[in-house]
Coordinates of C-alpha atoms and ligand atoms in Angstrom, one line a residue:
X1 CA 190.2 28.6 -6.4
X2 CA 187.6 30.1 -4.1
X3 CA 184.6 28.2 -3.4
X4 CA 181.2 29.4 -3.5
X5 CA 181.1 30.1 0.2
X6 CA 184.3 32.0 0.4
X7 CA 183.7 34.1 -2.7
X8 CA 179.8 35.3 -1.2
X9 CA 181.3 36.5 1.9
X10 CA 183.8 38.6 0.6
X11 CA 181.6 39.5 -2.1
X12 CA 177.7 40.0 -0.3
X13 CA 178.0 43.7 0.8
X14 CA 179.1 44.5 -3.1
X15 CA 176.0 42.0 -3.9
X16 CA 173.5 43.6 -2.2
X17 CA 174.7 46.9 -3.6
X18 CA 174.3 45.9 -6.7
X19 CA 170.9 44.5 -6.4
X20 CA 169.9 47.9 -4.6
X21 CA 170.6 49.5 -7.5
X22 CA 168.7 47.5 -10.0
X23 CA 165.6 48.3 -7.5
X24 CA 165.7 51.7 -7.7
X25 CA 164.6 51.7 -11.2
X26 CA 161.0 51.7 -11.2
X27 CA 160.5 48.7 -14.2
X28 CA 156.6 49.1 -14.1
X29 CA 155.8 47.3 -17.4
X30 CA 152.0 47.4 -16.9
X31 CA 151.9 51.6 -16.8
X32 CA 153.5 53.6 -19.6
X33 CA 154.9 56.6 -17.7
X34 CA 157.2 54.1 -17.0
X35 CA 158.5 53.0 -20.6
X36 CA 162.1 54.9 -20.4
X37 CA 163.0 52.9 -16.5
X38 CA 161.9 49.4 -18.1
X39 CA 164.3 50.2 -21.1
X40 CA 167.0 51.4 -18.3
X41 CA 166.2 48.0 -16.6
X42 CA 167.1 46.0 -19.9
X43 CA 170.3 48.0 -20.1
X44 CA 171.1 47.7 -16.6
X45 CA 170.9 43.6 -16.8
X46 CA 173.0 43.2 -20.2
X47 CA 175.5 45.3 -18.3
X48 CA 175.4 43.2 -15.7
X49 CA 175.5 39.8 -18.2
X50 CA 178.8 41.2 -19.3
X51 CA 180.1 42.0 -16.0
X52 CA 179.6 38.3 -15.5
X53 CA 180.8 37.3 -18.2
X54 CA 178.9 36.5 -20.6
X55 CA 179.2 36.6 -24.4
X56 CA 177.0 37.7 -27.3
X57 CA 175.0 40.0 -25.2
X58 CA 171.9 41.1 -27.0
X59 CA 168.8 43.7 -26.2
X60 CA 166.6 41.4 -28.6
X61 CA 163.8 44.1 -29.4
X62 CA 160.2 43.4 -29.6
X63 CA 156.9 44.9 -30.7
X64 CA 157.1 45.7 -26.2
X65 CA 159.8 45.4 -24.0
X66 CA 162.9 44.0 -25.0
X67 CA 164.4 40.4 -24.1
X68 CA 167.7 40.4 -22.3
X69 CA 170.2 37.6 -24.0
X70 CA 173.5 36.3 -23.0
X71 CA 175.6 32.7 -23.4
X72 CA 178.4 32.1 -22.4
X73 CA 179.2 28.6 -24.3
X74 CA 182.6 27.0 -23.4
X75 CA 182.2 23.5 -25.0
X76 CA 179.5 22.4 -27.4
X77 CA 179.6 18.7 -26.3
X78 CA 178.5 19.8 -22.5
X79 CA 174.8 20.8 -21.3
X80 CA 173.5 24.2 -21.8
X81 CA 171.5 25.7 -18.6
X82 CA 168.8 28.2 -20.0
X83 CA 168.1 31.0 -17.1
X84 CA 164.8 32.6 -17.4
X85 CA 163.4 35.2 -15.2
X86 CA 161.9 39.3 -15.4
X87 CA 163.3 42.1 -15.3
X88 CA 159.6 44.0 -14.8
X89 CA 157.8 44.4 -11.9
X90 CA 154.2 44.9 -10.7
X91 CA 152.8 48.2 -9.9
X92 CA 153.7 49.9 -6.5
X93 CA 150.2 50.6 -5.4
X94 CA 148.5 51.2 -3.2
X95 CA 151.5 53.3 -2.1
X96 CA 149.9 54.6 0.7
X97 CA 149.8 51.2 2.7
X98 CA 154.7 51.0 1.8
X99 CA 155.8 51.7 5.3
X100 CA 159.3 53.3 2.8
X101 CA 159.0 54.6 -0.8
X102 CA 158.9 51.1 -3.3
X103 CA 161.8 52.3 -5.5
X104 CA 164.4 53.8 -2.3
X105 CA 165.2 50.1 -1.0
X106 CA 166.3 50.0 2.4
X107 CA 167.0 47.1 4.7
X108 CA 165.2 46.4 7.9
X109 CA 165.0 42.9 9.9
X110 CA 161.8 41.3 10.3
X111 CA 161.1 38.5 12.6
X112 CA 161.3 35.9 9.9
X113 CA 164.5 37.9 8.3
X114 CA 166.7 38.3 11.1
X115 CA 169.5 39.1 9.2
X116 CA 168.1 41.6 7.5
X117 CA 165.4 41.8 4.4
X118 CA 166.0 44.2 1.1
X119 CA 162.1 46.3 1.3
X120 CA 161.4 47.5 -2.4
X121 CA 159.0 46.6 -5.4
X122 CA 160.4 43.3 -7.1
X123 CA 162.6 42.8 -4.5
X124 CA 162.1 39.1 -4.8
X125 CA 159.8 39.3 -7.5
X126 CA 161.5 39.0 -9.8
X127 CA 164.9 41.4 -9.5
X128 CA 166.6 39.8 -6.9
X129 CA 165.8 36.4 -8.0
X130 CA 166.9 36.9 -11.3
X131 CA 169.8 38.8 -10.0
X132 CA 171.2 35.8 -8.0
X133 CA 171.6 33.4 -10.9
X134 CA 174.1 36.5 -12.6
X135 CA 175.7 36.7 -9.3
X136 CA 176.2 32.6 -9.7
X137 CA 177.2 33.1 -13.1
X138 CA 180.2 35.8 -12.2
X139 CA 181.1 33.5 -9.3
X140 CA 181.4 30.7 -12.1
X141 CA 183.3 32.8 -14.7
X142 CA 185.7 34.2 -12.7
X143 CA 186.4 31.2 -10.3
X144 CA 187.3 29.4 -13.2
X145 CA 183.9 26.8 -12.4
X146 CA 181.4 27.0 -14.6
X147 CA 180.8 22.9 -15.3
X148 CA 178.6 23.4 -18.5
X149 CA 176.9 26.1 -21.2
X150 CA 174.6 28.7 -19.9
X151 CA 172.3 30.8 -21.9
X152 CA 170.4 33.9 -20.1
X153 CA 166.6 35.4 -21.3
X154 CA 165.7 37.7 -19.1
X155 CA 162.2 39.5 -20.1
X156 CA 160.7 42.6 -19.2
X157 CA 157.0 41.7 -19.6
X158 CA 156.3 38.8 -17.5
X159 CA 154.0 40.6 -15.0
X160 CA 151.6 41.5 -18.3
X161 CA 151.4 38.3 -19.8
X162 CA 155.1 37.3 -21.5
X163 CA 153.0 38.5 -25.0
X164 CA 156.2 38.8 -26.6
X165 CA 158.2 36.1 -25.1
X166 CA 155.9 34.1 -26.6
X167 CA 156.1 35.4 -30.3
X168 CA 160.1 35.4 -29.5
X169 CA 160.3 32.1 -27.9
X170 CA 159.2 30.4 -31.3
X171 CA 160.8 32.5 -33.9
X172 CA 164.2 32.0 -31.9
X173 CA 164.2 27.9 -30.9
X174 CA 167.9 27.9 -32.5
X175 CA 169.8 30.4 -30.2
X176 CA 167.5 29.1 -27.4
X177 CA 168.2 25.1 -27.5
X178 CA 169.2 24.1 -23.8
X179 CA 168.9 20.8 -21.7
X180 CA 167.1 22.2 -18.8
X181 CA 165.7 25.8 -18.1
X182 CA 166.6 27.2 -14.4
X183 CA 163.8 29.6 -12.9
X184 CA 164.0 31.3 -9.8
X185 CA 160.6 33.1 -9.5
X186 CA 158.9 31.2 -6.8
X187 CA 159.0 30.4 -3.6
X188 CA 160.2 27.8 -0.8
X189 CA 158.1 26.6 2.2
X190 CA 160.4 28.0 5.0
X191 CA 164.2 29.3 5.3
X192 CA 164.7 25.7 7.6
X193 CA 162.1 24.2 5.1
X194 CA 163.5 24.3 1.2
X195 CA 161.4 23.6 -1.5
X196 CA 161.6 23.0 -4.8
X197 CA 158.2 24.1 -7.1
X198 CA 157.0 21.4 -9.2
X199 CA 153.8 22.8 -10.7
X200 CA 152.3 26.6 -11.5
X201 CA 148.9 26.9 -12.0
X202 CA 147.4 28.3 -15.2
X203 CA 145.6 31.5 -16.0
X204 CA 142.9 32.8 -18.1
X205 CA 142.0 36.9 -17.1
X206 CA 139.3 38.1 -18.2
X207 CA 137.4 41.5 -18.0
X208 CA 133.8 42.0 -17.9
X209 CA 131.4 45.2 -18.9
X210 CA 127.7 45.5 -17.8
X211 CA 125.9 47.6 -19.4
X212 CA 122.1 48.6 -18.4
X213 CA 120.5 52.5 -18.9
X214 CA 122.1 54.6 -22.0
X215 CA 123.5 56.8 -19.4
X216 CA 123.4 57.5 -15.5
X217 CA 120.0 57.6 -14.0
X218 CA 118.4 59.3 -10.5
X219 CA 117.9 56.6 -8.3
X220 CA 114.8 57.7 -7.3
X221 CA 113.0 58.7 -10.3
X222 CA 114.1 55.0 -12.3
X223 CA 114.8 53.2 -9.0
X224 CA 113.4 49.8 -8.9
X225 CA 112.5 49.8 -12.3
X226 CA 115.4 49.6 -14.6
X227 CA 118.4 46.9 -14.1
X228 CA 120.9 48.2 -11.8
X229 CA 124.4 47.1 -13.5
X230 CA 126.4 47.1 -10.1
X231 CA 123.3 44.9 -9.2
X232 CA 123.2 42.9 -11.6
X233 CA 127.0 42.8 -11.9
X234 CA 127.0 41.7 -8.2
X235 CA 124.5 38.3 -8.6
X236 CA 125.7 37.5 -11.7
X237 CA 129.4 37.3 -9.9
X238 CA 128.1 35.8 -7.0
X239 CA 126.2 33.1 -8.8
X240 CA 129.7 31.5 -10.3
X241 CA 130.8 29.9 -6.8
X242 CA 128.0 26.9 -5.5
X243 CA 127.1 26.7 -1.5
X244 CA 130.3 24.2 -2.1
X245 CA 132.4 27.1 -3.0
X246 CA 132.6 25.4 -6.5
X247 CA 132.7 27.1 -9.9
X248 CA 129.3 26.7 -11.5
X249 CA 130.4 27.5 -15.5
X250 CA 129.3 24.1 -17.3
X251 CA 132.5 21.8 -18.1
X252 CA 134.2 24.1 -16.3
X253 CA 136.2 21.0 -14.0
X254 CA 136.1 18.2 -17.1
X255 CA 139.4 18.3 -17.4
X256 CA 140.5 18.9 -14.1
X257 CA 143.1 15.9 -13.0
X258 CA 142.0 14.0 -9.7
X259 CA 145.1 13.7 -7.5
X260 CA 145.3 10.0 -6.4
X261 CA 144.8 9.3 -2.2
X262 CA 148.5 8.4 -2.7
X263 CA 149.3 11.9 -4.3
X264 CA 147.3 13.7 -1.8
X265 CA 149.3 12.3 0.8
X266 CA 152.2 12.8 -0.4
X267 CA 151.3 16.6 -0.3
X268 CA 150.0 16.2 3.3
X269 CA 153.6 15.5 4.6
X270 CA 154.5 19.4 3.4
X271 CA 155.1 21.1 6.9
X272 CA 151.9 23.4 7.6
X273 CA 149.7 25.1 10.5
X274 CA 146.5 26.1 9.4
X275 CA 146.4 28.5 13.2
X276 CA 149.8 29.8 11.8
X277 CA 148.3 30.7 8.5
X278 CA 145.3 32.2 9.4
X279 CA 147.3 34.1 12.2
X280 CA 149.8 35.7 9.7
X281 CA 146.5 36.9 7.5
X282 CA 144.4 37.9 10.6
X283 CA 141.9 36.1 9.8
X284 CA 139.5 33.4 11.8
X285 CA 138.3 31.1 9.5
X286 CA 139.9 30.4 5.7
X287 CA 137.2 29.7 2.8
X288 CA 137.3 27.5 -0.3
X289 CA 135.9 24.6 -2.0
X290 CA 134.4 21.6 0.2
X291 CA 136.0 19.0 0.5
X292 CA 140.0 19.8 0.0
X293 CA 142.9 21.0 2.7
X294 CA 143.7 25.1 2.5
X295 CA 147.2 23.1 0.2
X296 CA 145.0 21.2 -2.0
X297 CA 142.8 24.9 -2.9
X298 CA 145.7 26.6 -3.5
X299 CA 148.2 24.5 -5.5
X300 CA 145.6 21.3 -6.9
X301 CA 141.8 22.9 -7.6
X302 CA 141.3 25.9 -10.0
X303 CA 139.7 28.7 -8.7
X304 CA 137.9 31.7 -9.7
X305 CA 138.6 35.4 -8.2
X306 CA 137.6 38.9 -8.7
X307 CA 140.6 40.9 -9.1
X308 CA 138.9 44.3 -9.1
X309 CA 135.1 45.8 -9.2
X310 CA 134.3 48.8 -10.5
X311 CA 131.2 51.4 -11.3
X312 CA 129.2 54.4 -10.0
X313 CA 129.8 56.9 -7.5
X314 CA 132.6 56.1 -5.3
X315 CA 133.9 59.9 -4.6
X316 CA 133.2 61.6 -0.9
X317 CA 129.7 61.7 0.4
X318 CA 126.8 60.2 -1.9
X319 CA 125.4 60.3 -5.1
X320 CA 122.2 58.8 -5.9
X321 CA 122.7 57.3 -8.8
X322 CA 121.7 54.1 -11.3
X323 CA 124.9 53.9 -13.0
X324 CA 125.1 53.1 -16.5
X325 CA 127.9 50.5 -16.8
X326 CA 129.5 48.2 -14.2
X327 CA 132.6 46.5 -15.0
X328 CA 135.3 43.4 -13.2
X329 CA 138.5 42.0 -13.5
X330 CA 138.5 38.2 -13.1
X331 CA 140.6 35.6 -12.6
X332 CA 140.6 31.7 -12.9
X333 CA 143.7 30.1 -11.8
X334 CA 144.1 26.7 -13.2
X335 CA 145.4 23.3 -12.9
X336 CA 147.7 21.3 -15.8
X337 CA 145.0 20.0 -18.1
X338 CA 142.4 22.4 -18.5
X339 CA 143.2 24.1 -21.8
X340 CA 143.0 28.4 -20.6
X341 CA 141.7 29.3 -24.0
X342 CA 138.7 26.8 -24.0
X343 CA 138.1 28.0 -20.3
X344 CA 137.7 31.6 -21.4
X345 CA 135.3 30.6 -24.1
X346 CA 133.3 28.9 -21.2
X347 CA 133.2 31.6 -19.5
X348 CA 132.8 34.2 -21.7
X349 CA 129.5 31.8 -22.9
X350 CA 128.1 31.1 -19.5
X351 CA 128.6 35.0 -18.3
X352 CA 126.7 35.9 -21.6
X353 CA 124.2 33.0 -20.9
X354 CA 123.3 34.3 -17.2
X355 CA 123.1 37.7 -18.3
X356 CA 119.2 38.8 -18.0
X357 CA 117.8 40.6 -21.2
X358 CA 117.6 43.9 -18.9
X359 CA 121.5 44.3 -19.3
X360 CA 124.4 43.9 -21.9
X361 CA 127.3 42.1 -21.3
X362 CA 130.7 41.9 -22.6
X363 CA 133.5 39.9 -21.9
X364 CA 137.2 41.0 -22.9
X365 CA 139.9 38.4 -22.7
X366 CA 142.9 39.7 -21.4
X367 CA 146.2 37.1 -21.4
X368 CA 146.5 33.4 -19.3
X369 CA 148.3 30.5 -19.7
X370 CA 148.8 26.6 -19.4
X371 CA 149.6 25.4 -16.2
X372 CA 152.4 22.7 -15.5
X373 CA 153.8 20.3 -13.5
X374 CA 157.4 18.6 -13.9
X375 CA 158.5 15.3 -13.3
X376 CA 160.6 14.5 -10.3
X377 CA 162.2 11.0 -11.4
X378 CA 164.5 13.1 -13.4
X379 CA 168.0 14.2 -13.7
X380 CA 167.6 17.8 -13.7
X381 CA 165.0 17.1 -10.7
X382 CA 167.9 14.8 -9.2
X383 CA 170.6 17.6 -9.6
X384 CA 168.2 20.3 -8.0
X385 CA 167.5 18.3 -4.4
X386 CA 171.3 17.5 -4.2
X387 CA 172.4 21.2 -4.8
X388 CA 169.7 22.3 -1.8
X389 CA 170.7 19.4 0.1
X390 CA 174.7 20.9 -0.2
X391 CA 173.4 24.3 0.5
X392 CA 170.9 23.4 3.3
X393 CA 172.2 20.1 4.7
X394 CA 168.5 19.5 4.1
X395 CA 166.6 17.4 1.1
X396 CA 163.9 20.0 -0.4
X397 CA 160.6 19.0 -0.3
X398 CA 158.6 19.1 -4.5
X399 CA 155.5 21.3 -4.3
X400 CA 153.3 22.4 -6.5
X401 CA 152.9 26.3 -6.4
X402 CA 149.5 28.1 -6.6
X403 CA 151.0 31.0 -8.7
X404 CA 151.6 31.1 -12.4
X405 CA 154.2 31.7 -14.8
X406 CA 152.2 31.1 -18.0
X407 CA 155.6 31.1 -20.0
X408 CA 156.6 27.4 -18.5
X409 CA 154.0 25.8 -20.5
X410 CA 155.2 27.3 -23.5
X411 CA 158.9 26.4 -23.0
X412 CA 158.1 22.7 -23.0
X413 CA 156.2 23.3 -26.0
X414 CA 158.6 25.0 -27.8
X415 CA 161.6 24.3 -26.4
X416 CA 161.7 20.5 -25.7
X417 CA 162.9 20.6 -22.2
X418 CA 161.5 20.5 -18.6
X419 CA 162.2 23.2 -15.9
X420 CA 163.9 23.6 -12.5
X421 CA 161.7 26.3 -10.6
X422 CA 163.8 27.0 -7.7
X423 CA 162.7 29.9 -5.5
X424 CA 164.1 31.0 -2.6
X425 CA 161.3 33.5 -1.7
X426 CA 158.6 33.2 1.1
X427 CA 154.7 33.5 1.0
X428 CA 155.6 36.5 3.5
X429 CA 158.0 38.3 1.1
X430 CA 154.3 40.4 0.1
X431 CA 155.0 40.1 -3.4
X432 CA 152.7 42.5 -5.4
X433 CA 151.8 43.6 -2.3
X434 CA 153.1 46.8 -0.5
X435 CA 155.9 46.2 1.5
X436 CA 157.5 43.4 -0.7
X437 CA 161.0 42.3 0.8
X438 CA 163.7 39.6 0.2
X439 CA 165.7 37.7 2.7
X440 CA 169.3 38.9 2.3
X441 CA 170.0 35.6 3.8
X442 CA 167.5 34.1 0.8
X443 CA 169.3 35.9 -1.8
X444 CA 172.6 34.3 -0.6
X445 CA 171.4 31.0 -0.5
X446 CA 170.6 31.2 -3.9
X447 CA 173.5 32.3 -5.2
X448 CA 175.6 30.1 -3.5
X449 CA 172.9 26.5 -4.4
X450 CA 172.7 27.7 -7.9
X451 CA 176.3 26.9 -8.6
X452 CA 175.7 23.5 -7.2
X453 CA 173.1 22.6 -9.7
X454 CA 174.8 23.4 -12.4
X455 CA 177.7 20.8 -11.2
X456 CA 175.5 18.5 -10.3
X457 CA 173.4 18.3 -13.4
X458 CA 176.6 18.2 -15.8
X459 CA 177.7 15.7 -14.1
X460 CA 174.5 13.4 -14.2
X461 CA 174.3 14.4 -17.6
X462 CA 177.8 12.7 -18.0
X463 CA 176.7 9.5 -16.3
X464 CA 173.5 9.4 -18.3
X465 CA 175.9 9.7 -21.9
X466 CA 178.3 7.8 -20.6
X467 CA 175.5 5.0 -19.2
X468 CA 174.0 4.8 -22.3
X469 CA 177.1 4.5 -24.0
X470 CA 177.5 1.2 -22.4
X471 CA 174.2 0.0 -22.8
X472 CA 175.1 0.5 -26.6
X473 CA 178.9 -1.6 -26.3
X474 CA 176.9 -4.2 -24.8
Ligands
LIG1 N1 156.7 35.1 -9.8 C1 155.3 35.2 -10.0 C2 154.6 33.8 -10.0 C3 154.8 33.0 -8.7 C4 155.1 33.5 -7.5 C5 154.6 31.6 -8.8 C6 155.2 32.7 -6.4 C7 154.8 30.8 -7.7 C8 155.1 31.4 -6.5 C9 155.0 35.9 -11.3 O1 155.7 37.0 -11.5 C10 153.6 36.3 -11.3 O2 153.2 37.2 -10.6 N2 152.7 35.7 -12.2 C11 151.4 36.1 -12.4 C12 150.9 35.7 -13.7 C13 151.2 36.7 -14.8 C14 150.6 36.2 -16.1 C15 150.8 38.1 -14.5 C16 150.5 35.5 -11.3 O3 150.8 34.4 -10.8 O4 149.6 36.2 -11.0
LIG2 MN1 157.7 36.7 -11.0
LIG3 MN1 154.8 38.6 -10.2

């Protein structure tokens, strides 16, 4: 029987074939030109399920993009591991700034990737993530060591929202039971640093239309006398963040959970250089709410950001012009607690509020999502740091992610069980940004500590029947 070492290093150059493959197919779910590559995508990964061998592989349609399903189930009476991740990725753009094309992956070494990185969109987000818990899974099949039951639901919408997954999720709690759900769509501190994600933040998006004149004005002839919606657009924006760089929508923090001095320093221990960080962003100061360390912002505190800006003349040279409408994307990430629907009524009420009488407003909720944090006294929390430590020879360090995947949340709900969010990405893979890249040395990693956790957590789920068992003879 091969172990998982041996089997990746005959098997990485196949591997990493494989995943360039799966990246050349531009799975845009947010733009339609690109409806026939997403379906290729879904095809491509229940092919790949069966390669790995799993059973009852199904393209579950939905009113979007189809759900990717696969089990293989080799014993009722063991644990099932539920694998989520996404099969879609963000938009390429700006494709200007891709030093290659985002869909022709190549591999170049970087500093931090010295043996190499994979450059293409969803490279680690989410493609080759995903792609290294089926590479686990064939390892497992055909080495004769898969421990327990695995179940695979692998989504093509995650980067609009997970609408879909979230009408499936419920209407499918049967097929879906597991005892612990395996992610790897995050990150890790460093490749000498491993990390295990114990929180997401939430999400509510939300869209915003200013309206002032019936049409577009000279700038001279109405000028100074009728409400400018960029303007206006522009204070009324500016007017959500206090000189404390705190969000000024009433009740806006009520719910928000204060991290005990404990806690806090608990998360103070995480490896970090705040010259390092600012270095690798070019930038000479950072910026964010008073009184809380640049880990606290972006992991503990919600936060409020304008995703886009939009209005008037923008073309070469200049037009003067009063533009008729004004419009924003906005974001407010947010921390386990505040409930996102209840935050985007508070907005949409205090945007509506601010709005003077000169201007209409409208706000247009787009998708979000509850924030989560899991547990670490746990035995799927227990079989997670052992598998790294195997892997790495190090114990991972729990942190709580700034990012979201709104879709956690709902799996607790729904699903009764917590989840393992182990990502073996960086912060300076550039996901959604141009240039994104995974680690070929990350990718391996994964692949060979996924295997591990699977052992490990059947087995602590044997001592935990077993321990019980005896508690019950007593
Ligand atoms: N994989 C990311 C989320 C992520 C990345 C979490 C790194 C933690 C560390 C996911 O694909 C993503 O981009 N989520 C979106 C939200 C979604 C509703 C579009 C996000 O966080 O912006
Ligand atoms: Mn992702
Ligand atoms: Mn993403």
């Amino acid at each position: 029987m091969d172990s998982v070492k041996s089997y990746i290093e005959k098997n990485k150059n196949r591997f990493v074939e494989e995943l360039i493959e799966l990246l050349k197919i531009p799975s845009v779910s947010a733009d339609s030109t690109y409806k026939n590559d997403v379906l290729k995508t879904a095809k491509f990964i229940s092919e790949s399920l069966k390669k790995a061998g799993c059973d009852n592989v199904e393209i579950c349609e939905t009113p979007g993009y189809p759900i990717v399903y696969g089990e293989k189930i080799i014993d009722k009476n063991l644990p099932t591991v539920l694998v989520y991740g996404h099969y879609d990725v963000q938009p390429a753009d700006p494709i200007n700034l891709w030093d290659s094309p985002p869909f022709e992956p190549i591999i170049k070494k970087t500093e931090i990737h010295p043996d190499g990185a994979i450059f293409a969109r969803g490279a680690c987000d989410d493609k080759g993530q995903m792609y290294m818990h089926i590479k686990a899974l064939e390892y497992m099949t055909t080495s004769g060591n898969l421990p327990c039951n695995v179940k695979f639901m692998i989504e093509g919408e995650e980067e609009v929202g997970s609408k879909n997954l979230s009408w499936f999720v419920p209407r499918n709690k049967e097929k879906l039971t597991n005892d612990v759900i395996l992610i790897s769509d995050t990150g890790m501190i460093a490749n000498d640093i491993p990390s295990i994600t114990t929180g997401l933040r939430g999400l509510s998006y939300v869209e915003v239309e200013i309206t002032g004149p019936n049409r577009d004005l000279h700038s001279g002839l109405y000028g100074g006398a009728v409400a400018n919606p960029i303007n206006i657009l522009a204070q009324m924006i500016a007017s959500l963040h206090d000189e404390n760089n705190q969000i000024t929508i009433p009740g806006f923090y009520d719910a928000v959970e204060e991290l005990t001095k404990t806690e806090k320093e608990a998360m103070a221990k995480a490896p970090f250089s705040l010259e390092n960080y600012k270095k690798a962003l070019d930038i000479k100061d950072v910026h964010g709410e008073k009184g809380y360390t640049t880990n606290e912002r972006n992991s503990i505190r919600p936060t409020l950001d304008v995703n886009g800006i939009w209005g008037g003349y923008t073309g070469e040279g200049a037009k003067t012009v009063i533009a008729s409408k004004a419009y924003a994307k906005i974001s407010m990430r947010l921390v386990p607690n505040q409930n996102w629907k209840k935050i985007t009524e508070l907005f949409k009420n205090h945007f509506e509020t601010i709005a003077p009488k000169s201007v209409k407003v409208e706000v247009k909720p787009h998708h979000g999502g509850q924030g989560y944090v899991t547990p670490i006294d746990t035995i799927e929390y227990q079989a997670a740091s052992k598998a790294y430590e195997k892997s790495f020879g190090k114990t991972p360090i729990p942190q709580r992610s700034g990012g979201s995947i709104p879709i956690v949340a709902l799996f607790e709900q729904e699903l009764k069980s917590k989840t393992i969010l182990m990502g073996f990405g960086l912060d300076s893979d550039a996901i959604h940004s141009p240039n994104e890249h995974f680690g070929i040395w990350n990718f391996l990693k994964g692949i060979e500590t996924i295997p591990y956790f699977y052992q490990y957590f059947t087995e602590l789920s044997k001592n935990l029947i077993n321990n019980n068992n005896d508690d019950f003879l007593e």
